């Protein structure tokens, strides 16, 4: 097969066959096709899209680029969740230990920051020593001992997504339904799970800005999961404003721990409870939902979910003392408040701008090999619907480079619109997609 011909055909909007897609994925994974050709192919896919046959073929090729885990020796349910990416979305850090504390296994293969959105792996790596690069055998052992393990794509598990994910991040080819579907579902289907709950984000700080696009993405994800034998459902949730108050890696770890301690922001706590409940009741009759809800509340109240997180951190080489002493996490050298320029109600709080400001601080990557600054980020002090007095803080910026501050301050200030009329905060959960296309 000729790679240039395949790129050309996709550029012209033609369908690629399963064999052609599999050739491209396999050869790229083996290093036989260079990044520049796959970058061109990704851009052609971005503009021309893929139909459902191509998307399924891409997903299957990516799943089989590495090993598919067999966890049948573990008793009980193997469950996972995955978000399509947002700003301040640290739900995995709460939900994974919570569901593991409830007795299920959570074998989570996750991703890094993508564009302006944060990544679970980067957040975890802000915990000193935390190793997200476990070998497959270490991953399985941790899963067996703790009920949960969190890693990234490796040479052994979805190596194709490992390369494609990093390439999409720096070639402006993230916001594409087929590429998102294949990326997410390849990771999840390689885990050998019984059930999957997806959180499809919609709004300014999501890859899908309209409800229509988010619904299409959710339908496609659910369809691929179910057709490949994994019970899959998808929530569609708001990402017009950031989730919770913290944006930036170490700051988000603190907020996740606070949530596990029962002191998290209301929106984040609510979404985590909803995701965990859906995971635990995916295969259960509706009358079991009450007991599962009780169990979740108990695990949070009693500190058992928090203790599970401590156990996971320790098992993956991290410093578990961060749970009791946040100063053990990376700290930025400066903190400065952004003050409201007028009194009024917060009408909009643009999640994308906050994500971009956080990236500009150093919390994300601009190139494949950019180093992340785990300590920096933005702590929101007001959200949509809150009243703010003139000169009261809207947000606090945690930063290390003074030279960047002014530009970032302006972005954060622009992200907030303050007006005289009270508005209701956007509803958090918009929809639940349970059936395939
Ligand atoms: N999360 C992923 O794993 N992949 C995407 O493409 C987007 C979000």
Short mmCIF file of C-alpha atoms and ligand atoms in Angstrom, two decimals:
data_model
loop_
_atom_site.label_atom_id
_atom_site.label_comp_id
_atom_site.label_asym_id
_atom_site.label_seq_id
_atom_site.Cartn_x
_atom_site.Cartn_y
_atom_site.Cartn_z
CA UNK A 1 0.00 0.00 0.00
CA UNK A 2 1.16 3.51 -0.69
CA UNK A 3 0.79 5.98 2.17
CA UNK A 4 0.64 9.05 -0.09
CA UNK A 5 -2.22 7.44 -2.07
CA UNK A 6 -4.11 6.73 1.15
CA UNK A 7 -3.65 10.30 2.39
CA UNK A 8 -4.77 11.59 -1.01
CA UNK A 9 -7.90 9.40 -1.00
CA UNK A 10 -8.88 10.61 2.45
CA UNK A 11 -8.11 14.20 1.43
CA UNK A 12 -10.55 13.70 -1.47
CA UNK A 13 -13.21 12.46 0.98
CA UNK A 14 -13.12 8.80 -0.02
CA UNK A 15 -13.66 5.88 2.32
CA UNK A 16 -10.62 3.89 3.45
CA UNK A 17 -11.06 0.14 3.86
CA UNK A 18 -10.52 -1.73 7.13
CA UNK A 19 -7.33 -3.28 5.69
CA UNK A 20 -5.98 0.15 4.72
CA UNK A 21 -6.74 1.64 8.12
CA UNK A 22 -5.16 -1.31 9.86
CA UNK A 23 -2.05 -0.97 7.66
CA UNK A 24 -1.70 2.72 8.53
CA UNK A 25 -2.14 2.11 12.28
CA UNK A 26 0.21 -0.89 12.41
CA UNK A 27 2.97 0.68 10.36
CA UNK A 28 2.79 3.97 12.24
CA UNK A 29 2.93 2.15 15.58
CA UNK A 30 6.00 0.22 14.39
CA UNK A 31 7.68 3.48 13.40
CA UNK A 32 7.56 2.66 9.67
CA UNK A 33 5.41 5.68 8.73
CA UNK A 34 6.76 9.06 9.88
CA UNK A 35 4.86 11.63 11.97
CA UNK A 36 4.68 14.08 9.06
CA UNK A 37 2.63 11.70 6.92
CA UNK A 38 0.31 10.77 9.76
CA UNK A 39 -0.07 14.48 10.61
CA UNK A 40 -1.30 15.05 7.05
CA UNK A 41 -3.62 12.05 7.29
CA UNK A 42 -5.04 13.30 10.61
CA UNK A 43 -5.74 16.69 9.08
CA UNK A 44 -7.46 15.03 6.12
CA UNK A 45 -9.59 12.99 8.55
CA UNK A 46 -10.27 16.15 10.55
CA UNK A 47 -11.73 17.89 7.50
CA UNK A 48 -13.31 14.93 5.71
CA UNK A 49 -14.40 12.85 8.72
CA UNK A 50 -14.78 9.10 8.78
CA UNK A 51 -17.96 7.10 8.46
CA UNK A 52 -19.00 4.60 11.12
CA UNK A 53 -17.30 1.67 9.34
CA UNK A 54 -14.00 3.55 9.19
CA UNK A 55 -14.30 4.72 12.81
CA UNK A 56 -14.94 1.18 14.01
CA UNK A 57 -12.02 -0.13 11.93
CA UNK A 58 -9.75 2.58 13.34
CA UNK A 59 -10.84 1.73 16.89
CA UNK A 60 -10.30 -2.00 16.38
CA UNK A 61 -6.84 -1.47 14.83
CA UNK A 62 -5.85 0.77 17.73
CA UNK A 63 -7.15 -1.70 20.35
CA UNK A 64 -5.10 -4.47 18.72
CA UNK A 65 -1.98 -2.35 18.33
CA UNK A 66 -1.13 -3.73 21.78
CA UNK A 67 -2.46 -6.33 24.16
CA UNK A 68 -6.07 -6.63 25.28
CA UNK A 69 -6.16 -7.35 28.98
CA UNK A 70 -7.83 -10.48 30.22
CA UNK A 71 -9.03 -9.81 33.75
CA UNK A 72 -11.37 -12.78 33.96
CA UNK A 73 -9.38 -14.18 36.90
CA UNK A 74 -10.49 -11.23 39.06
CA UNK A 75 -13.78 -11.80 40.84
CA UNK A 76 -16.43 -9.10 40.47
CA UNK A 77 -17.09 -6.28 38.05
CA UNK A 78 -14.41 -4.44 36.12
CA UNK A 79 -15.60 -0.91 35.44
CA UNK A 80 -14.23 2.34 34.11
CA UNK A 81 -15.17 5.89 33.26
CA UNK A 82 -13.67 8.35 30.80
CA UNK A 83 -14.23 11.99 30.03
CA UNK A 84 -13.95 13.50 26.56
CA UNK A 85 -11.90 16.31 28.07
CA UNK A 86 -12.56 19.56 29.81
CA UNK A 87 -11.18 22.25 32.06
CA UNK A 88 -10.91 21.50 35.78
CA UNK A 89 -12.22 17.98 35.21
CA UNK A 90 -10.59 15.95 37.95
CA UNK A 91 -13.45 13.48 38.36
CA UNK A 92 -11.28 10.41 37.58
CA UNK A 93 -9.15 11.13 40.65
CA UNK A 94 -12.27 10.90 42.81
CA UNK A 95 -14.39 8.34 40.99
CA UNK A 96 -11.68 5.68 40.47
CA UNK A 97 -10.88 5.23 44.19
CA UNK A 98 -14.55 5.65 45.11
CA UNK A 99 -15.72 2.84 42.84
CA UNK A 100 -12.77 0.64 43.85
CA UNK A 101 -13.68 1.23 47.52
CA UNK A 102 -17.17 0.00 46.63
CA UNK A 103 -15.66 -3.36 45.63
CA UNK A 104 -15.36 -3.12 41.83
CA UNK A 105 -12.08 -3.21 39.88
CA UNK A 106 -11.10 -0.06 38.03
CA UNK A 107 -8.33 -0.70 35.47
CA UNK A 108 -7.98 2.86 34.20
CA UNK A 109 -5.90 3.64 31.10
CA UNK A 110 -5.98 7.39 30.88
CA UNK A 111 -4.58 10.30 28.90
CA UNK A 112 -2.45 13.41 29.29
CA UNK A 113 -3.46 17.02 28.75
CA UNK A 114 -4.88 17.52 25.26
CA UNK A 115 -5.03 21.04 23.86
CA UNK A 116 -6.49 23.37 26.48
CA UNK A 117 -7.98 20.46 28.45
CA UNK A 118 -6.26 18.82 31.39
CA UNK A 119 -5.18 15.16 31.61
CA UNK A 120 -5.52 12.65 34.44
CA UNK A 121 -1.95 11.38 34.00
CA UNK A 122 -0.40 14.84 34.33
CA UNK A 123 -2.48 15.51 37.43
CA UNK A 124 -1.37 12.23 39.01
CA UNK A 125 2.26 12.91 38.13
CA UNK A 126 2.13 16.09 40.16
CA UNK A 127 2.10 13.77 43.20
CA UNK A 128 5.82 13.25 43.92
CA UNK A 129 6.89 9.76 42.85
CA UNK A 130 3.57 8.70 41.32
CA UNK A 131 4.34 6.30 38.47
CA UNK A 132 1.82 6.15 35.62
CA UNK A 133 4.21 4.08 33.47
CA UNK A 134 3.66 0.69 35.10
CA UNK A 135 4.42 -2.40 33.06
CA UNK A 136 1.44 -4.56 32.24
CA UNK A 137 2.35 -7.02 34.98
CA UNK A 138 2.79 -4.21 37.56
CA UNK A 139 -0.53 -2.75 36.44
CA UNK A 140 -2.30 -6.07 36.91
CA UNK A 141 -0.68 -6.65 40.32
CA UNK A 142 -1.70 -3.17 41.53
CA UNK A 143 -5.22 -3.72 40.24
CA UNK A 144 -5.46 -7.03 42.06
CA UNK A 145 -4.12 -5.61 45.34
CA UNK A 146 -5.83 -2.20 45.37
CA UNK A 147 -8.86 -2.70 43.14
CA UNK A 148 -7.61 0.16 40.97
CA UNK A 149 -4.57 1.18 38.95
CA UNK A 150 -4.10 4.19 36.68
CA UNK A 151 -1.68 4.25 33.77
CA UNK A 152 -1.16 5.84 30.39
CA UNK A 153 -0.95 4.18 27.01
CA UNK A 154 2.27 2.11 26.91
CA UNK A 155 4.29 0.00 24.46
CA UNK A 156 2.10 -2.89 25.62
CA UNK A 157 -1.34 -1.26 25.88
CA UNK A 158 -2.72 0.85 22.99
CA UNK A 159 0.69 2.00 21.72
CA UNK A 160 -1.08 3.41 18.65
CA UNK A 161 -3.09 5.83 20.79
CA UNK A 162 0.04 6.75 22.69
CA UNK A 163 1.60 8.09 19.49
CA UNK A 164 -1.55 9.44 17.84
CA UNK A 165 -2.75 11.23 20.99
CA UNK A 166 0.53 13.13 21.35
CA UNK A 167 0.55 13.98 17.63
CA UNK A 168 -3.04 15.23 17.60
CA UNK A 169 -2.29 17.42 20.61
CA UNK A 170 0.26 19.45 18.64
CA UNK A 171 -1.28 19.37 15.14
CA UNK A 172 -4.69 20.92 15.91
CA UNK A 173 -6.50 17.68 15.08
CA UNK A 174 -8.17 16.96 18.42
CA UNK A 175 -11.75 18.10 17.80
CA UNK A 176 -12.82 15.32 15.46
CA UNK A 177 -15.56 12.86 16.42
CA UNK A 178 -13.98 9.80 14.75
CA UNK A 179 -10.53 10.47 16.18
CA UNK A 180 -11.92 11.09 19.67
CA UNK A 181 -14.05 7.93 19.50
CA UNK A 182 -11.15 5.74 18.38
CA UNK A 183 -8.78 7.27 20.93
CA UNK A 184 -11.10 6.85 23.90
CA UNK A 185 -12.64 3.53 22.99
CA UNK A 186 -9.31 1.88 22.06
CA UNK A 187 -7.99 2.62 25.55
CA UNK A 188 -11.15 1.44 27.24
CA UNK A 189 -11.69 -1.70 25.16
CA UNK A 190 -8.07 -2.80 25.73
CA UNK A 191 -8.77 -2.81 29.48
CA UNK A 192 -10.99 -5.89 29.39
CA UNK A 193 -13.79 -4.15 31.33
CA UNK A 194 -17.43 -5.19 31.73
CA UNK A 195 -18.91 -1.69 31.81
CA UNK A 196 -18.02 1.87 30.87
CA UNK A 197 -19.52 5.22 31.80
CA UNK A 198 -18.50 8.11 29.58
CA UNK A 199 -18.71 11.79 30.40
CA UNK A 200 -19.09 13.71 27.16
CA UNK A 201 -18.38 17.35 27.81
CA UNK A 202 -20.24 20.09 25.97
CA UNK A 203 -19.65 23.83 25.82
CA UNK A 204 -16.94 26.43 25.50
CA UNK A 205 -14.32 24.37 27.32
CA UNK A 206 -15.07 21.10 25.54
CA UNK A 207 -14.07 19.69 22.16
CA UNK A 208 -17.78 19.62 21.27
CA UNK A 209 -19.27 23.08 21.68
CA UNK A 210 -22.89 22.35 20.76
CA UNK A 211 -25.31 19.87 22.26
CA UNK A 212 -25.92 18.49 18.79
CA UNK A 213 -22.22 17.65 18.27
CA UNK A 214 -21.89 16.28 21.81
CA UNK A 215 -24.93 14.04 21.26
CA UNK A 216 -23.42 12.74 18.04
CA UNK A 217 -20.15 11.99 19.81
CA UNK A 218 -21.99 10.30 22.72
CA UNK A 219 -24.06 8.16 20.32
CA UNK A 220 -20.96 7.07 18.44
CA UNK A 221 -19.06 6.20 21.62
CA UNK A 222 -21.98 4.23 23.05
CA UNK A 223 -22.48 2.47 19.75
CA UNK A 224 -18.82 1.39 19.46
CA UNK A 225 -18.67 0.21 23.09
CA UNK A 226 -21.84 -1.86 22.87
CA UNK A 227 -21.04 -3.28 19.46
CA UNK A 228 -17.68 -4.45 20.78
CA UNK A 229 -19.30 -6.17 23.77
CA UNK A 230 -18.83 -3.64 26.58
CA UNK A 231 -21.94 -2.20 28.23
CA UNK A 232 -21.48 1.54 27.60
CA UNK A 233 -23.49 4.63 28.50
CA UNK A 234 -22.65 8.33 28.23
CA UNK A 235 -23.61 11.37 30.25
CA UNK A 236 -23.46 14.70 28.47
CA UNK A 237 -22.35 17.32 30.98
CA UNK A 238 -21.73 21.05 30.97
CA UNK A 239 -18.30 22.44 30.21
CA UNK A 240 -19.15 26.08 29.58
CA UNK A 241 -17.50 26.97 32.86
CA UNK A 242 -14.72 24.89 34.49
CA UNK A 243 -15.72 22.03 36.75
CA UNK A 244 -15.05 22.81 40.41
CA UNK A 245 -12.78 25.71 41.34
CA UNK A 246 -9.26 24.45 40.64
CA UNK A 247 -7.57 24.41 37.22
CA UNK A 248 -3.94 23.21 37.03
CA UNK A 249 -2.38 19.90 37.94
CA UNK A 250 -1.39 20.01 41.64
CA UNK A 251 -4.25 22.40 42.44
CA UNK A 252 -6.69 19.87 40.98
CA UNK A 253 -5.16 17.06 43.01
CA UNK A 254 -5.84 19.09 46.16
CA UNK A 255 -9.45 19.65 45.09
CA UNK A 256 -9.91 15.95 44.31
CA UNK A 257 -8.58 15.02 47.76
CA UNK A 258 -10.88 17.61 49.37
CA UNK A 259 -13.78 16.01 47.48
CA UNK A 260 -12.79 12.57 48.79
CA UNK A 261 -12.74 14.17 52.27
CA UNK A 262 -16.31 15.37 51.68
CA UNK A 263 -15.38 19.07 51.28
CA UNK A 264 -15.37 19.33 47.51
CA UNK A 265 -17.23 21.94 45.45
CA UNK A 266 -20.87 21.07 44.90
CA UNK A 267 -20.75 20.61 41.10
CA UNK A 268 -17.71 18.35 41.21
CA UNK A 269 -19.07 16.27 44.09
CA UNK A 270 -22.43 15.88 42.37
CA UNK A 271 -20.90 14.76 39.07
CA UNK A 272 -18.54 12.30 40.78
CA UNK A 273 -21.45 10.76 42.69
CA UNK A 274 -23.52 10.47 39.51
CA UNK A 275 -20.69 8.83 37.55
CA UNK A 276 -19.87 6.41 40.37
CA UNK A 277 -23.54 5.51 40.82
CA UNK A 278 -23.99 4.82 37.14
CA UNK A 279 -20.86 2.66 37.07
CA UNK A 280 -22.00 0.59 40.03
CA UNK A 281 -25.54 0.13 38.71
CA UNK A 282 -24.81 -0.39 35.00
CA UNK A 283 -25.90 -4.00 35.10
CA UNK A 284 -28.18 -3.74 38.15
CA UNK A 285 -31.97 -3.47 38.21
CA UNK A 286 -33.28 0.05 39.04
CA UNK A 287 -34.37 -0.95 42.57
CA UNK A 288 -30.68 -1.39 43.51
CA UNK A 289 -29.91 2.28 42.86
CA UNK A 290 -30.95 3.42 46.36
CA UNK A 291 -28.53 1.05 48.08
CA UNK A 292 -25.70 2.00 45.72
CA UNK A 293 -26.33 5.70 46.40
CA UNK A 294 -26.17 5.01 50.15
CA UNK A 295 -22.95 3.07 49.70
CA UNK A 296 -21.32 5.93 47.81
CA UNK A 297 -22.36 8.45 50.47
CA UNK A 298 -21.01 6.15 53.18
CA UNK A 299 -17.67 5.61 51.40
CA UNK A 300 -17.17 9.36 51.13
CA UNK A 301 -18.39 10.15 54.68
CA UNK A 302 -16.39 7.40 56.35
CA UNK A 303 -13.12 8.28 54.59
CA UNK A 304 -12.94 4.83 52.98
CA UNK A 305 -12.75 6.25 49.46
CA UNK A 306 -9.97 8.60 50.62
CA UNK A 307 -8.08 5.67 52.17
CA UNK A 308 -8.41 3.83 48.86
CA UNK A 309 -6.77 6.77 47.10
CA UNK A 310 -3.96 6.69 49.68
CA UNK A 311 -3.47 2.99 49.00
CA UNK A 312 -3.33 3.58 45.23
CA UNK A 313 -0.84 6.44 45.57
CA UNK A 314 1.41 4.29 47.76
CA UNK A 315 1.13 1.28 45.42
CA UNK A 316 2.14 3.41 42.41
CA UNK A 317 5.18 4.84 44.15
CA UNK A 318 3.69 8.22 45.09
CA UNK A 319 4.00 10.03 48.40
CA UNK A 320 0.72 9.29 50.25
CA UNK A 321 1.47 12.09 52.75
CA UNK A 322 0.21 14.60 50.18
CA UNK A 323 -3.25 13.64 51.41
CA UNK A 324 -2.60 15.17 54.85
CA UNK A 325 -0.10 17.83 53.88
CA UNK A 326 -0.72 19.69 50.62
CA UNK A 327 2.62 21.50 50.92
CA UNK A 328 4.20 18.23 49.75
CA UNK A 329 2.72 18.91 46.31
CA UNK A 330 4.51 21.30 43.91
CA UNK A 331 3.85 24.91 44.91
CA UNK A 332 4.07 27.97 42.64
CA UNK A 333 6.33 30.76 43.84
CA UNK A 334 3.71 33.52 43.35
CA UNK A 335 -0.03 33.89 43.94
CA UNK A 336 -1.97 36.92 42.87
CA UNK A 337 -5.67 37.75 42.90
CA UNK A 338 -7.56 38.98 39.84
CA UNK A 339 -10.02 41.58 41.05
CA UNK A 340 -13.49 42.31 39.67
CA UNK A 341 -13.64 45.64 37.87
CA UNK A 342 -17.30 46.17 38.71
CA UNK A 343 -19.95 44.77 41.07
CA UNK A 344 -22.55 42.37 39.72
CA UNK A 345 -23.33 38.77 38.93
CA UNK A 346 -21.01 36.47 37.07
CA UNK A 347 -22.87 35.84 33.83
CA UNK A 348 -20.27 33.82 31.91
CA UNK A 349 -17.01 32.19 32.86
CA UNK A 350 -15.41 30.94 29.67
CA UNK A 351 -13.84 27.55 30.39
CA UNK A 352 -11.75 27.56 27.21
CA UNK A 353 -10.09 30.86 28.11
CA UNK A 354 -9.37 29.59 31.61
CA UNK A 355 -7.90 26.39 30.11
CA UNK A 356 -5.77 28.43 27.71
CA UNK A 357 -4.59 30.71 30.51
CA UNK A 358 -3.62 27.66 32.55
CA UNK A 359 -1.72 26.27 29.55
CA UNK A 360 0.07 29.59 29.08
CA UNK A 361 1.11 29.41 32.74
CA UNK A 362 2.87 26.13 31.89
CA UNK A 363 0.24 23.56 32.97
CA UNK A 364 -0.09 22.08 29.44
CA UNK A 365 2.09 21.27 26.44
CA UNK A 366 2.72 23.29 23.30
CA UNK A 367 5.11 20.73 21.81
CA UNK A 368 5.26 16.94 22.20
CA UNK A 369 8.25 17.22 24.55
CA UNK A 370 7.23 20.37 26.50
CA UNK A 371 7.83 20.08 30.23
CA UNK A 372 4.77 20.63 32.39
CA UNK A 373 4.85 22.89 35.42
CA UNK A 374 2.70 21.00 37.92
CA UNK A 375 2.52 23.83 40.43
CA UNK A 376 0.81 26.52 38.34
CA UNK A 377 -2.86 27.11 37.71
CA UNK A 378 -5.93 29.15 38.50
CA UNK A 379 -8.17 28.96 41.54
CA UNK A 380 -11.59 30.34 40.74
CA UNK A 381 -13.18 32.35 43.52
CA UNK A 382 -16.49 32.99 41.72
CA UNK A 383 -18.56 30.98 39.29
CA UNK A 384 -21.61 31.65 37.13
CA UNK A 385 -24.50 33.03 39.21
CA UNK A 386 -22.29 34.29 42.07
CA UNK A 387 -22.39 37.94 43.11
CA UNK A 388 -19.08 39.78 43.18
CA UNK A 389 -18.26 43.21 44.66
CA UNK A 390 -15.95 45.54 42.75
CA UNK A 391 -12.32 44.77 43.79
CA UNK A 392 -13.29 41.41 45.22
CA UNK A 393 -11.19 38.48 43.83
CA UNK A 394 -12.63 36.60 40.86
CA UNK A 395 -9.71 34.19 40.76
CA UNK A 396 -6.23 33.62 42.15
CA UNK A 397 -3.38 32.87 39.77
CA UNK A 398 -0.60 30.55 40.92
CA UNK A 399 2.42 31.27 38.74
CA UNK A 400 6.19 31.10 38.49
CA UNK A 401 7.06 33.42 35.59
CA UNK A 402 6.37 37.11 36.23
CA UNK A 403 6.85 37.88 32.52
CA UNK A 404 3.70 35.93 31.63
CA UNK A 405 1.49 37.37 34.35
CA UNK A 406 0.00 40.42 32.60
CA UNK A 407 -1.14 38.50 29.51
CA UNK A 408 -2.66 35.75 31.64
CA UNK A 409 -4.37 38.22 33.93
CA UNK A 410 -6.05 39.79 30.88
CA UNK A 411 -7.23 36.40 29.59
CA UNK A 412 -8.68 35.43 32.97
CA UNK A 413 -10.40 38.80 33.32
CA UNK A 414 -11.90 38.46 29.84
CA UNK A 415 -13.13 34.95 30.69
CA UNK A 416 -15.43 36.50 33.31
CA UNK A 417 -18.42 38.57 32.23
CA UNK A 418 -20.08 40.43 35.13
CA UNK A 419 -23.53 41.97 34.67
CA UNK A 420 -26.35 43.51 36.69
CA UNK A 421 -28.91 40.71 36.30
CA UNK A 422 -28.76 37.49 38.23
CA UNK A 423 -28.36 34.34 36.12
CA UNK A 424 -28.77 30.70 37.09
CA UNK A 425 -25.70 28.48 36.87
CA UNK A 426 -25.90 26.15 33.83
CA UNK A 427 -27.43 22.75 34.55
CA UNK A 428 -24.59 20.29 35.00
CA UNK A 429 -25.98 17.11 33.46
CA UNK A 430 -27.70 17.67 30.15
CA UNK A 431 -28.49 14.15 29.05
CA UNK A 432 -27.83 10.43 29.40
CA UNK A 433 -27.27 8.42 26.23
CA UNK A 434 -27.90 4.72 26.83
CA UNK A 435 -28.77 3.23 23.51
CA UNK A 436 -26.70 2.78 20.40
CA UNK A 437 -27.38 4.48 17.08
N1 LIG B 1 -9.77 11.72 25.65
C1 LIG B 1 -9.07 10.80 24.93
O1 LIG B 1 -8.60 9.82 25.48
N2 LIG B 1 -8.93 11.00 23.62
C2 LIG B 1 -9.45 12.05 22.97
O2 LIG B 1 -9.28 12.15 21.79
C3 LIG B 1 -10.17 13.01 23.71
C4 LIG B 1 -10.32 12.82 25.06
#
